[in-house]
CSV table of C-alpha atoms in Angstrom, one decimal:
chain,number,residue,atom,x,y,z
N,15,MET,CA,61.3,-4.7,5.0
N,16,LYS,CA,58.8,-5.4,2.4
N,17,LYS,CA,58.1,-8.3,0.1
N,18,ILE,CA,56.9,-7.2,-3.3
N,19,GLU,CA,55.1,-10.0,-5.3
N,20,ALA,CA,54.3,-9.0,-8.9
N,21,VAL,CA,52.4,-11.1,-11.4
N,22,ILE,CA,53.2,-9.9,-14.9
N,23,LYS,CA,53.1,-10.9,-18.6
N,24,PRO,CA,56.0,-13.3,-19.4
N,25,PHE,CA,57.4,-11.1,-22.2
N,26,LYS,CA,57.8,-8.2,-19.8
N,27,LEU,CA,60.3,-10.1,-17.5
N,28,ASP,CA,63.5,-8.8,-19.2
N,29,ASP,CA,62.1,-5.2,-19.2
N,30,VAL,CA,61.3,-5.4,-15.4
N,31,LYS,CA,64.6,-7.1,-14.6
N,32,GLU,CA,66.5,-4.4,-16.6
N,33,ALA,CA,64.6,-1.5,-14.9
N,34,LEU,CA,65.2,-2.9,-11.5
N,35,SER,CA,68.9,-3.3,-12.2
N,36,GLU,CA,69.1,0.4,-13.2
N,37,ILE,CA,67.8,1.3,-9.7
N,38,GLY,CA,70.3,-1.0,-7.9
N,39,ILE,CA,67.8,-3.9,-7.2
N,40,TYR,CA,69.4,-7.2,-8.3
N,41,GLY,CA,67.8,-10.0,-6.2
N,42,MET,CA,64.6,-11.6,-7.1
N,43,THR,CA,62.8,-14.9,-7.4
N,44,VAL,CA,61.0,-15.7,-10.6
N,45,THR,CA,58.3,-18.4,-10.9
N,46,GLU,CA,56.2,-19.4,-13.9
N,47,VAL,CA,52.6,-19.5,-12.8
N,48,ASN,CA,49.1,-19.7,-14.4
N,49,GLY,CA,46.1,-17.8,-13.4
N,50,TYR,CA,43.3,-15.5,-14.4
N,51,GLY,CA,41.7,-12.3,-13.2
N,52,ARG,CA,38.9,-10.3,-14.6
N,53,GLN,CA,39.7,-11.6,-18.1
N,54,LYS,CA,38.8,-15.2,-17.0
N,55,GLY,CA,41.0,-16.7,-19.6
N,56,HIS,CA,40.3,-16.6,-23.3
N,57,LYS,CA,39.2,-18.7,-26.3
N,58,GLU,CA,41.6,-20.1,-28.9
N,59,ILE,CA,41.1,-22.0,-32.1
N,60,TYR,CA,43.3,-25.0,-32.7
N,61,ARG,CA,42.8,-27.1,-35.9
N,62,GLY,CA,39.4,-25.5,-36.5
N,63,ALA,CA,38.1,-26.4,-33.0
N,64,GLU,CA,37.4,-23.6,-30.5
N,65,TYR,CA,38.4,-24.2,-26.9
N,66,VAL,CA,38.7,-22.1,-23.7
N,67,VAL,CA,42.1,-21.5,-22.0
N,68,ASP,CA,41.0,-21.1,-18.4
N,69,PHE,CA,44.4,-20.1,-17.0
N,70,VAL,CA,46.7,-17.7,-18.7
N,71,PRO,CA,50.6,-18.1,-18.3
N,72,LYS,CA,52.1,-15.4,-16.1
N,73,ILE,CA,55.4,-14.8,-14.3
N,74,LYS,CA,55.5,-14.1,-10.6
N,75,LEU,CA,58.4,-12.1,-9.2
N,76,GLU,CA,59.2,-12.0,-5.5
N,77,ILE,CA,61.5,-9.1,-4.4
N,78,VAL,CA,62.4,-8.2,-0.8
N,79,VAL,CA,63.6,-4.7,-0.1
N,80,SER,CA,64.1,-2.3,2.7
N,81,ASP,CA,61.1,-0.1,3.7
N,82,GLU,CA,62.9,2.9,2.2
N,83,ARG,CA,63.2,1.3,-1.2
N,84,ALA,CA,59.7,-0.2,-1.4
N,85,GLU,CA,57.8,2.5,-3.2
N,86,GLU,CA,60.6,3.1,-5.7
N,87,THR,CA,60.7,-0.6,-6.5
N,88,ILE,CA,56.9,-0.8,-6.8
N,89,GLU,CA,56.8,2.0,-9.3
N,90,THR,CA,59.7,0.7,-11.3
N,91,VAL,CA,58.0,-2.7,-11.6
N,92,ARG,CA,54.7,-1.1,-12.6
N,93,ASN,CA,56.2,1.2,-15.2
N,94,ALA,CA,58.3,-1.6,-16.7
N,95,ALA,CA,55.5,-4.2,-16.8
N,96,ASN,CA,52.8,-1.9,-18.1
N,97,THR,CA,51.5,-2.5,-21.6
N,98,GLY,CA,48.2,-0.6,-21.1
N,99,LYS,CA,46.2,-3.8,-22.0
N,100,ILE,CA,44.1,-6.1,-20.0
N,101,GLY,CA,46.1,-8.8,-18.1
N,102,ASP,CA,49.1,-6.6,-17.2
N,103,GLY,CA,49.1,-8.2,-13.8
N,104,LYS,CA,49.0,-7.3,-10.1
N,105,ILE,CA,51.5,-6.1,-7.5
N,106,PHE,CA,51.1,-7.2,-3.8
N,107,VAL,CA,53.1,-5.7,-0.9
N,108,LEU,CA,53.6,-7.7,2.3
N,109,PRO,CA,55.6,-6.9,5.5
N,110,VAL,CA,58.7,-9.1,6.1
N,111,GLU,CA,59.4,-9.8,9.8
N,112,LYS,CA,62.9,-11.3,9.4
N,113,ALA,CA,65.4,-12.2,6.7
N,114,LEU,CA,68.5,-14.4,7.2
N,115,ARG,CA,71.3,-15.1,4.7
N,116,VAL,CA,72.0,-18.9,5.2
N,117,ARG,CA,75.7,-18.8,4.2
N,118,THR,CA,76.8,-15.9,6.5
N,119,GLY,CA,74.1,-15.6,9.1
N,120,GLU,CA,73.6,-12.0,8.2
N,121,THR,CA,70.1,-10.8,9.2
N,122,ASP,CA,67.4,-8.4,8.0
N,123,THR,CA,68.6,-5.7,5.5
N,124,ASP,CA,72.2,-6.9,5.7
N,125,ALA,CA,70.8,-10.3,4.3
N,126,LEU,CA,69.3,-8.6,1.3
């Protein structure tokens, strides 16, 4: 199993969710996060004063899938989250050793 963590622009969440639903991926955890990458934040003007926004709001998605579905899921997230502009985000892939559904006790891919 693989855990796919994607950090994306907030307004792309619905597009990604819809695209994942189309390929049969329904479970995910969504967290509002703040961060920056190469862009290192940005400057804004508020009431005539300029100030620096160090951290940019993002959405972090966590999706666990079987090894067989990992590449398809990664490509789906990438395509749906892509705007072609700086700050589109990152995708990280981690191995998952074990999964357990609390209610039923199902394990591994049955727990997904």
